[in-house]
Amino acid sequence: MSENKQSTRLHPTRIDIPAEARSQIIAVLNQTLAASLDLKTQTKQAHWNVKGKDFFQLHEMFDEIAGELEEFIDMFAERITALAGYAYGTARMAAANSILPEYPVDILEGMDHVTALADRFAPYAKHLREAIDKTDELGDADTADLYTEVSRTIDKRLWFLEAHLQVSEMKGENGSGNGGTATAKTPEKAGVR
């Protein structure tokens, strides 16, 4: 989120968290809101376009994950406004401020979608853990708790996604030819920061 007066503007409130801390917390929350909206739409992109032998199972799983993300989006936006901030939640705002890479449009097969989503859930999960620490340091245990709640679910969803990939990765079936050594990409190798 760009650091301008708009991204951290505050409304009058009686909440006892100092304005300077609230501004920083709101900036983190707006960054999360953007990434959450982006991740939800990318998950729906997979839901709509998945093909292959696992179509039904993946189609249903992607839709369920997108529904969970929708709930988190609302929770993050409402926390921003509870702190007397302004939630930046349009599609254009999310696209401009998301930490996630754009979703590939040249894939159809189920496991390619699973891989693409796993490659996005991992940095999102990292962002959530960093936000737990940041909001806790700023004295907002409630927001840190919100992040903790979401983080547990996102880690579980990343596990579900990776469970579809791990056997073939461990067998070296993703073109690595390493004869059984795990080939899962680290976030750094996958271009994730």
Coordinates of N, CA and C in Angstrom, one line a residue:
M1 N 0.9 -1.2 0.0 CA 0.0 0.0 0.0 C 0.9 1.2 0.0
S2 N 0.6 2.2 -0.9 CA 1.5 3.4 -0.9 C 1.3 4.1 0.4
E3 N 2.4 4.7 0.8 CA 2.4 5.5 2.0 C 1.9 7.0 1.7
N4 N 0.7 7.2 1.7 CA 0.2 8.5 1.5 C -0.9 8.7 2.6
K5 N -1.4 9.9 2.6 CA -2.4 10.2 3.7 C -3.7 9.4 3.5
Q6 N -4.0 9.1 2.3 CA -5.2 8.3 2.1 C -5.1 6.9 2.7
S7 N -4.0 6.2 2.6 CA -3.9 4.8 3.0 C -3.9 4.7 4.5
T8 N -3.7 5.8 5.2 CA -3.7 5.7 6.7 C -4.6 6.8 7.3
R9 N -5.6 7.3 6.6 CA -6.5 8.3 7.1 C -7.3 7.7 8.3
L10 N -7.5 8.5 9.3 CA -8.3 8.1 10.4 C -9.5 8.9 10.7
H11 N -10.5 8.2 11.2 CA -11.8 8.9 11.6 C -11.7 9.1 13.1
P12 N -12.5 10.0 13.6 CA -12.5 10.2 15.1 C -13.0 8.9 15.8
T13 N -12.4 8.6 16.9 CA -12.7 7.4 17.6 C -12.4 7.5 19.1
R14 N -13.0 6.7 19.9 CA -12.7 6.7 21.4 C -11.8 5.5 21.7
I15 N -11.4 4.7 20.7 CA -10.6 3.5 20.9 C -9.2 4.0 21.5
D16 N -8.7 3.2 22.4 CA -7.6 3.6 23.2 C -6.2 3.3 22.6
I17 N -6.1 2.8 21.4 CA -4.9 2.6 20.7 C -4.4 3.9 20.1
P18 N -3.2 4.3 20.4 CA -2.7 5.6 19.9 C -2.8 5.7 18.4
A19 N -3.1 6.9 17.9 CA -3.3 7.2 16.5 C -2.1 6.7 15.6
E20 N -0.9 7.0 16.1 CA 0.3 6.6 15.3 C 0.3 5.1 15.1
A21 N 0.1 4.4 16.2 CA 0.0 2.9 16.1 C -1.1 2.4 15.2
R22 N -2.3 3.0 15.4 CA -3.4 2.7 14.5 C -3.1 2.9 13.0
S23 N -2.5 4.0 12.7 CA -2.1 4.2 11.3 C -1.2 3.1 10.8
Q24 N -0.3 2.7 11.5 CA 0.6 1.6 11.1 C -0.1 0.3 11.0
I25 N -1.0 0.0 11.9 CA -1.7 -1.2 11.9 C -2.7 -1.2 10.7
I26 N -3.3 -0.1 10.5 CA -4.3 0.0 9.3 C -3.5 -0.2 8.0
A27 N -2.3 0.3 7.9 CA -1.5 0.1 6.7 C -1.3 -1.4 6.5
V28 N -0.9 -2.1 7.5 CA -0.7 -3.5 7.4 C -2.0 -4.2 7.0
L29 N -3.1 -3.8 7.7 CA -4.3 -4.5 7.4 C -4.8 -4.2 6.0
N30 N -4.6 -3.0 5.5 CA -4.9 -2.7 4.1 C -4.1 -3.5 3.1
Q31 N -2.8 -3.7 3.4 CA -2.0 -4.6 2.6 C -2.5 -6.0 2.6
T32 N -2.9 -6.5 3.7 CA -3.5 -7.8 3.8 C -4.9 -7.9 3.1
L33 N -5.7 -6.8 3.2 CA -6.9 -6.8 2.5 C -6.7 -6.9 1.0
A34 N -5.7 -6.2 0.5 CA -5.4 -6.3 -1.0 C -5.0 -7.7 -1.3
A35 N -4.1 -8.3 -0.6 CA -3.6 -9.6 -0.9 C -4.7 -10.6 -0.7
S36 N -5.6 -10.5 0.2 CA -6.7 -11.4 0.5 C -7.7 -11.4 -0.7
L37 N -8.0 -10.2 -1.1 CA -8.9 -10.0 -2.3 C -8.3 -10.6 -3.5
D38 N -7.0 -10.4 -3.7 CA -6.3 -10.9 -4.9 C -6.3 -12.5 -4.8
L39 N -6.0 -13.0 -3.6 CA -5.9 -14.5 -3.5 C -7.3 -15.1 -3.7
K40 N -8.3 -14.4 -3.2 CA -9.7 -15.0 -3.5 C -10.0 -15.0 -4.9
T41 N -9.7 -13.9 -5.7 CA -10.1 -13.9 -7.1 C -9.2 -14.9 -7.9
Q42 N -8.0 -15.1 -7.4 CA -7.1 -16.1 -8.1 C -7.6 -17.5 -7.9
T43 N -8.1 -17.7 -6.6 CA -8.7 -19.0 -6.3 C -9.9 -19.3 -7.2
K44 N -10.7 -18.2 -7.3 CA -11.9 -18.4 -8.2 C -11.5 -18.6 -9.6
Q45 N -10.4 -18.0 -10.1 CA -9.9 -18.2 -11.4 C -9.6 -19.7 -11.6
A46 N -9.0 -20.3 -10.6 CA -8.7 -21.7 -10.7 C -10.0 -22.5 -10.7
H47 N -10.9 -22.1 -9.8 CA -12.2 -22.8 -9.7 C -13.0 -22.8 -11.1
W48 N -13.0 -21.7 -11.7 CA -13.7 -21.6 -13.0 C -13.0 -22.4 -14.1
N49 N -11.7 -22.4 -14.1 CA -11.0 -22.9 -15.3 C -10.3 -24.3 -15.1
V50 N -10.4 -24.9 -14.0 CA -9.7 -26.2 -13.8 C -10.3 -27.3 -14.7
K51 N -9.5 -28.1 -15.3 CA -9.9 -29.2 -16.2 C -9.1 -30.4 -15.7
G52 N -9.5 -31.6 -16.2 CA -8.7 -32.8 -16.0 C -9.5 -33.8 -15.1
K53 N -8.7 -34.9 -14.8 CA -9.4 -36.0 -14.1 C -9.8 -35.7 -12.7
D54 N -9.2 -34.7 -12.1 CA -9.6 -34.4 -10.7 C -10.5 -33.1 -10.7
F55 N -11.2 -32.9 -11.8 CA -11.9 -31.6 -12.0 C -12.9 -31.4 -10.8
F56 N -13.8 -32.4 -10.6 CA -14.8 -32.1 -9.6 C -14.3 -31.8 -8.2
Q57 N -13.4 -32.7 -7.7 CA -12.8 -32.5 -6.4 C -12.1 -31.1 -6.3
L58 N -11.3 -30.7 -7.3 CA -10.6 -29.5 -7.2 C -11.5 -28.3 -7.4
H59 N -12.5 -28.4 -8.3 CA -13.5 -27.4 -8.5 C -14.2 -27.1 -7.2
E60 N -14.6 -28.1 -6.5 CA -15.3 -27.9 -5.2 C -14.3 -27.4 -4.1
M61 N -13.1 -27.9 -4.0 CA -12.1 -27.4 -3.0 C -11.8 -25.9 -3.3
F62 N -11.5 -25.5 -4.5 CA -11.2 -24.2 -4.8 C -12.3 -23.2 -4.4
D63 N -13.6 -23.6 -4.7 CA -14.7 -22.8 -4.3 C -14.8 -22.7 -2.8
E64 N -14.6 -23.8 -2.1 CA -14.6 -23.7 -0.6 C -13.6 -22.8 0.0
I65 N -12.4 -22.9 -0.6 CA -11.3 -22.0 -0.2 C -11.6 -20.5 -0.4
A66 N -12.2 -20.2 -1.6 CA -12.6 -18.9 -2.0 C -13.6 -18.3 -1.0
G67 N -14.5 -19.2 -0.6 CA -15.5 -18.8 0.4 C -14.9 -18.4 1.8
E68 N -13.9 -19.2 2.2 CA -13.2 -18.9 3.4 C -12.5 -17.5 3.3
L69 N -11.8 -17.3 2.2 CA -11.1 -16.1 1.9 C -12.1 -14.9 2.0
E70 N -13.3 -15.1 1.5 CA -14.3 -14.0 1.5 C -14.6 -13.6 2.9
E71 N -14.7 -14.6 3.8 CA -15.0 -14.3 5.2 C -13.8 -13.5 5.8
F72 N -12.6 -13.9 5.5 CA -11.4 -13.2 6.0 C -11.3 -11.8 5.5
I73 N -11.7 -11.6 4.2 CA -11.7 -10.2 3.6 C -12.6 -9.3 4.5
D74 N -13.8 -9.8 4.8 CA -14.7 -9.0 5.6 C -14.2 -8.7 7.0
M75 N -13.5 -9.7 7.6 CA -12.9 -9.5 8.9 C -11.8 -8.5 8.9
F76 N -11.0 -8.5 7.9 CA -9.9 -7.6 7.8 C -10.4 -6.2 7.6
A77 N -11.4 -6.0 6.6 CA -12.0 -4.7 6.3 C -12.7 -4.1 7.6
E78 N -13.4 -5.0 8.3 CA -14.1 -4.5 9.5 C -13.1 -4.1 10.6
R79 N -12.0 -4.8 10.7 CA -11.0 -4.5 11.7 C -10.4 -3.1 11.4
I80 N -10.2 -2.8 10.1 CA -9.7 -1.5 9.7 C -10.6 -0.4 10.1
T81 N -11.9 -0.6 9.8 CA -12.9 0.4 10.2 C -13.1 0.5 11.7
A82 N -13.0 -0.6 12.4 CA -13.1 -0.6 13.9 C -12.0 0.2 14.5
L83 N -10.8 0.3 13.8 CA -9.7 1.1 14.3 C -9.8 2.5 13.8
A84 N -10.9 2.8 13.2 CA -11.2 4.2 12.7 C -10.5 4.5 11.4
G85 N -10.1 3.4 10.7 CA -9.4 3.6 9.4 C -10.4 3.5 8.2
Y86 N -9.8 3.5 7.0 CA -10.6 3.4 5.8 C -10.1 2.2 5.1
A87 N -11.0 1.3 4.8 CA -10.7 0.0 4.1 C -10.6 0.3 2.6
Y88 N -9.5 -0.1 2.0 CA -9.3 0.0 0.5 C -9.5 -1.3 -0.1
G89 N -10.8 -1.6 -0.6 CA -11.2 -2.9 -1.0 C -11.7 -3.1 -2.4
T90 N -11.5 -2.2 -3.3 CA -12.0 -2.4 -4.6 C -11.1 -3.3 -5.4
A91 N -11.5 -3.9 -6.4 CA -10.7 -4.8 -7.2 C -9.4 -4.1 -7.7
R92 N -9.6 -2.8 -8.2 CA -8.5 -2.1 -8.7 C -7.4 -1.8 -7.6
M93 N -8.0 -1.5 -6.4 CA -7.1 -1.2 -5.3 C -6.3 -2.5 -4.9
A94 N -7.0 -3.6 -4.9 CA -6.3 -4.9 -4.6 C -5.3 -5.2 -5.6
A95 N -5.6 -5.1 -6.8 CA -4.6 -5.4 -7.9 C -3.4 -4.5 -7.8
A96 N -3.6 -3.2 -7.5 CA -2.5 -2.3 -7.4 C -1.6 -2.5 -6.2
N97 N -2.1 -3.2 -5.1 CA -1.4 -3.2 -3.9 C -1.1 -4.6 -3.4
S98 N -1.5 -5.6 -4.1 CA -1.3 -7.0 -3.7 C 0.2 -7.4 -3.7
I99 N 0.6 -8.2 -2.8 CA 1.9 -8.8 -2.7 C 2.1 -10.0 -3.6
L100 N 1.0 -10.5 -4.2 CA 1.0 -11.8 -4.9 C 1.3 -11.6 -6.4
P101 N 1.9 -12.5 -7.0 CA 2.1 -12.4 -8.5 C 0.8 -12.7 -9.2
E102 N 0.7 -12.2 -10.4 CA -0.5 -12.5 -11.2 C -0.7 -13.9 -11.5
Y103 N -1.9 -14.3 -11.6 CA -2.2 -15.7 -11.8 C -2.0 -16.1 -13.3
P104 N -1.4 -17.3 -13.6 CA -1.1 -17.6 -15.0 C -2.4 -17.9 -15.7
V105 N -2.6 -17.5 -16.9 CA -3.8 -17.7 -17.7 C -3.6 -18.8 -18.7
D106 N -2.4 -19.4 -18.8 CA -2.2 -20.4 -19.8 C -2.2 -21.8 -19.2
I107 N -2.9 -22.0 -18.1 CA -2.9 -23.4 -17.5 C -4.4 -23.8 -17.4
L108 N -4.6 -25.1 -17.5 CA -5.9 -25.7 -17.4 C -5.9 -26.9 -16.5
E109 N -4.9 -27.8 -16.6 CA -4.9 -29.0 -15.8 C -4.9 -28.8 -14.3
G110 N -5.6 -29.7 -13.6 CA -5.8 -29.5 -12.2 C -4.5 -29.3 -11.4
M111 N -3.5 -30.1 -11.6 CA -2.3 -30.0 -10.7 C -1.5 -28.7 -11.0
D112 N -1.7 -28.2 -12.2 CA -1.1 -26.9 -12.5 C -1.7 -25.8 -11.7
H113 N -3.1 -25.9 -11.6 CA -3.8 -24.9 -10.8 C -3.4 -25.1 -9.3
V114 N -3.3 -26.3 -8.9 CA -2.9 -26.5 -7.5 C -1.5 -25.9 -7.2
T115 N -0.6 -26.2 -8.1 CA 0.7 -25.6 -8.0 C 0.7 -24.1 -7.9
A116 N -0.1 -23.5 -8.9 CA -0.1 -22.0 -8.9 C -0.7 -21.5 -7.6
L117 N -1.7 -22.1 -7.1 CA -2.3 -21.6 -5.8 C -1.4 -21.8 -4.7
A118 N -0.7 -23.0 -4.6 CA 0.3 -23.2 -3.5 C 1.4 -22.2 -3.6
D119 N 1.8 -21.8 -4.8 CA 2.8 -20.8 -4.9 C 2.3 -19.4 -4.5
R120 N 1.1 -19.2 -4.3 CA 0.5 -17.9 -3.8 C 0.1 -18.0 -2.4
F121 N -0.3 -19.2 -1.9 CA -0.7 -19.3 -0.5 C 0.5 -19.2 0.4
A122 N 1.7 -19.7 -0.1 CA 2.9 -19.7 0.7 C 3.3 -18.3 1.1
P123 N 3.4 -17.3 0.1 CA 3.8 -16.0 0.5 C 2.7 -15.3 1.3
Y124 N 1.5 -15.6 1.0 CA 0.4 -15.0 1.8 C 0.5 -15.5 3.3
A125 N 0.7 -16.7 3.5 CA 0.9 -17.3 4.8 C 2.1 -16.6 5.6
K126 N 3.2 -16.4 4.8 CA 4.3 -15.7 5.4 C 3.9 -14.2 5.8
H127 N 3.2 -13.6 4.9 CA 2.7 -12.2 5.2 C 1.9 -12.2 6.5
L128 N 1.0 -13.2 6.6 CA 0.2 -13.2 7.8 C 1.0 -13.4 9.1
R129 N 2.0 -14.2 9.1 CA 2.8 -14.4 10.2 C 3.6 -13.1 10.6
E130 N 4.1 -12.5 9.5 CA 4.8 -11.2 9.8 C 3.8 -10.2 10.4
A131 N 2.6 -10.2 9.9 CA 1.6 -9.2 10.4 C 1.2 -9.5 11.9
I132 N 1.3 -10.8 12.3 CA 1.0 -11.1 13.7 C 2.1 -10.4 14.5
D133 N 3.3 -10.6 14.1 CA 4.4 -10.0 14.9 C 4.3 -8.4 14.9
K134 N 4.1 -7.9 13.7 CA 4.0 -6.4 13.6 C 2.9 -5.8 14.5
T135 N 1.7 -6.4 14.3 CA 0.6 -5.8 15.1 C 0.7 -6.0 16.6
D136 N 1.3 -7.1 17.0 CA 1.6 -7.4 18.4 C 2.6 -6.4 18.9
E137 N 3.7 -6.1 18.1 CA 4.7 -5.1 18.5 C 4.0 -3.7 18.7
L138 N 3.0 -3.4 17.9 CA 2.3 -2.1 18.0 C 1.3 -2.1 19.1
G139 N 1.2 -3.1 19.8 CA 0.3 -3.1 21.0 C -1.2 -3.5 20.7
D140 N -1.4 -4.1 19.6 CA -2.8 -4.5 19.2 C -3.0 -6.0 19.2
A141 N -3.2 -6.5 20.4 CA -3.3 -8.0 20.5 C -4.6 -8.5 19.8
D142 N -5.6 -7.7 19.7 CA -6.8 -8.1 19.0 C -6.5 -8.4 17.5
T143 N -5.8 -7.4 16.9 CA -5.5 -7.6 15.4 C -4.5 -8.8 15.3
A144 N -3.6 -8.9 16.2 CA -2.6 -10.0 16.1 C -3.4 -11.3 16.3
D145 N -4.4 -11.4 17.1 CA -5.2 -12.6 17.3 C -6.0 -12.9 16.0
L146 N -6.5 -11.8 15.4 CA -7.2 -12.0 14.1 C -6.3 -12.7 13.1
Y147 N -5.1 -12.1 13.0 CA -4.1 -12.7 12.0 C -3.8 -14.1 12.4
T148 N -3.7 -14.4 13.7 CA -3.4 -15.8 14.1 C -4.5 -16.7 13.7
E149 N -5.7 -16.3 13.9 CA -6.8 -17.2 13.4 C -6.8 -17.5 11.9
V150 N -6.6 -16.4 11.2 CA -6.5 -16.6 9.7 C -5.3 -17.4 9.3
S151 N -4.2 -17.2 10.0 CA -2.9 -17.9 9.6 C -3.1 -19.4 9.8
R152 N -3.8 -19.8 10.9 CA -4.0 -21.3 11.1 C -4.8 -21.9 9.9
T153 N -5.8 -21.2 9.4 CA -6.6 -21.7 8.3 C -5.8 -21.7 7.0
I154 N -5.0 -20.7 6.8 CA -4.3 -20.6 5.5 C -3.2 -21.7 5.5
D155 N -2.5 -21.9 6.6 CA -1.5 -23.0 6.7 C -2.2 -24.3 6.4
K156 N -3.4 -24.5 6.9 CA -4.1 -25.8 6.7 C -4.5 -25.9 5.2
R157 N -4.9 -24.8 4.6 CA -5.2 -24.8 3.1 C -4.0 -25.1 2.3
L158 N -2.8 -24.5 2.7 CA -1.6 -24.7 2.0 C -1.2 -26.2 2.1
W159 N -1.4 -26.8 3.2 CA -1.2 -28.2 3.4 C -2.1 -29.0 2.5
F160 N -3.4 -28.7 2.4 CA -4.3 -29.4 1.5 C -3.8 -29.3 0.0
L161 N -3.4 -28.1 -0.4 CA -2.9 -27.9 -1.7 C -1.6 -28.8 -2.0
E162 N -0.7 -28.7 -1.0 CA 0.6 -29.4 -1.2 C 0.4 -30.9 -1.1
A163 N -0.6 -31.4 -0.4 CA -0.8 -32.8 -0.3 C -1.1 -33.4 -1.7
H164 N -1.7 -32.6 -2.6 CA -2.0 -33.0 -4.0 C -0.7 -33.1 -4.8
L165 N 0.4 -32.4 -4.4 CA 1.6 -32.3 -5.2 C 2.8 -33.1 -4.6
Q166 N 2.8 -33.4 -3.3 CA 3.9 -34.0 -2.7 C 4.4 -35.3 -3.2
V167 N 3.5 -36.2 -3.5 CA 4.0 -37.5 -4.0 C 4.7 -37.4 -5.3
S168 N 4.2 -36.7 -6.2 CA 4.9 -36.5 -7.5 C 6.2 -35.7 -7.3
E169 N 6.2 -34.8 -6.4 CA 7.4 -34.0 -6.2 C 8.5 -34.9 -5.5
M170 N 8.1 -35.8 -4.6 CA 9.0 -36.7 -4.0 C 9.6 -37.7 -4.9
K171 N 8.7 -38.1 -5.9 CA 9.2 -39.1 -6.9 C 10.0 -38.4 -8.0
G172 N 10.1 -37.1 -8.0 CA 10.8 -36.4 -9.0 C 10.1 -36.4 -10.4
E173 N 8.8 -36.4 -10.3 CA 8.0 -36.4 -11.6 C 7.7 -35.1 -12.2
N174 N 8.3 -34.0 -11.6 CA 8.1 -32.7 -12.1 C 9.3 -32.3 -13.0
G175 N 9.9 -33.3 -13.7 CA 10.9 -32.9 -14.6 C 12.3 -32.8 -14.0
S176 N 12.4 -33.1 -12.7 CA 13.7 -32.9 -12.1 C 14.6 -34.1 -12.3
G177 N 14.0 -35.3 -12.4 CA 14.7 -36.5 -12.6 C 15.7 -36.8 -11.5
N178 N 15.4 -36.5 -10.3 CA 16.3 -36.7 -9.2 C 16.2 -38.0 -8.5
G179 N 15.4 -38.9 -9.0 CA 15.3 -40.2 -8.5 C 14.8 -40.4 -7.1
G180 N 13.7 -39.7 -6.7 CA 13.1 -39.9 -5.4 C 13.4 -38.8 -4.4
T181 N 14.3 -37.9 -4.7 CA 14.5 -36.8 -3.7 C 13.5 -35.7 -3.9
A182 N 13.0 -35.2 -2.8 CA 12.0 -34.2 -2.8 C 12.4 -33.0 -3.7
T183 N 11.5 -32.5 -4.5 CA 11.8 -31.4 -5.4 C 10.9 -30.2 -5.2
A184 N 10.2 -30.2 -4.1 CA 9.4 -29.0 -3.8 C 10.2 -27.8 -3.9
K185 N 9.7 -26.8 -4.6 CA 10.5 -25.5 -4.7 C 10.4 -24.8 -3.4
T186 N 11.5 -24.2 -3.0 CA 11.4 -23.3 -1.9 C 10.8 -22.0 -2.4
P187 N 10.2 -21.2 -1.5 CA 9.6 -19.9 -2.0 C 10.6 -19.1 -2.8
E188 N 11.8 -19.1 -2.4 CA 12.8 -18.3 -3.1 C 13.0 -18.8 -4.5
K189 N 13.1 -20.2 -4.7 CA 13.3 -20.7 -6.0 C 12.0 -20.6 -6.9
A190 N 10.9 -20.5 -6.2 CA 9.6 -20.3 -7.0 C 9.4 -18.8 -7.3
G191 N 10.3 -17.9 -7.0 CA 10.1 -16.5 -7.2 C 9.3 -15.8 -6.2
V192 N 9.1 -16.5 -5.0 CA 8.2 -15.9 -4.0 C 9.1 -15.3 -2.9
R193 N 8.8 -14.2 -2.4 CA 9.6 -13.5 -1.4 C 8.8 -13.4 -0.1

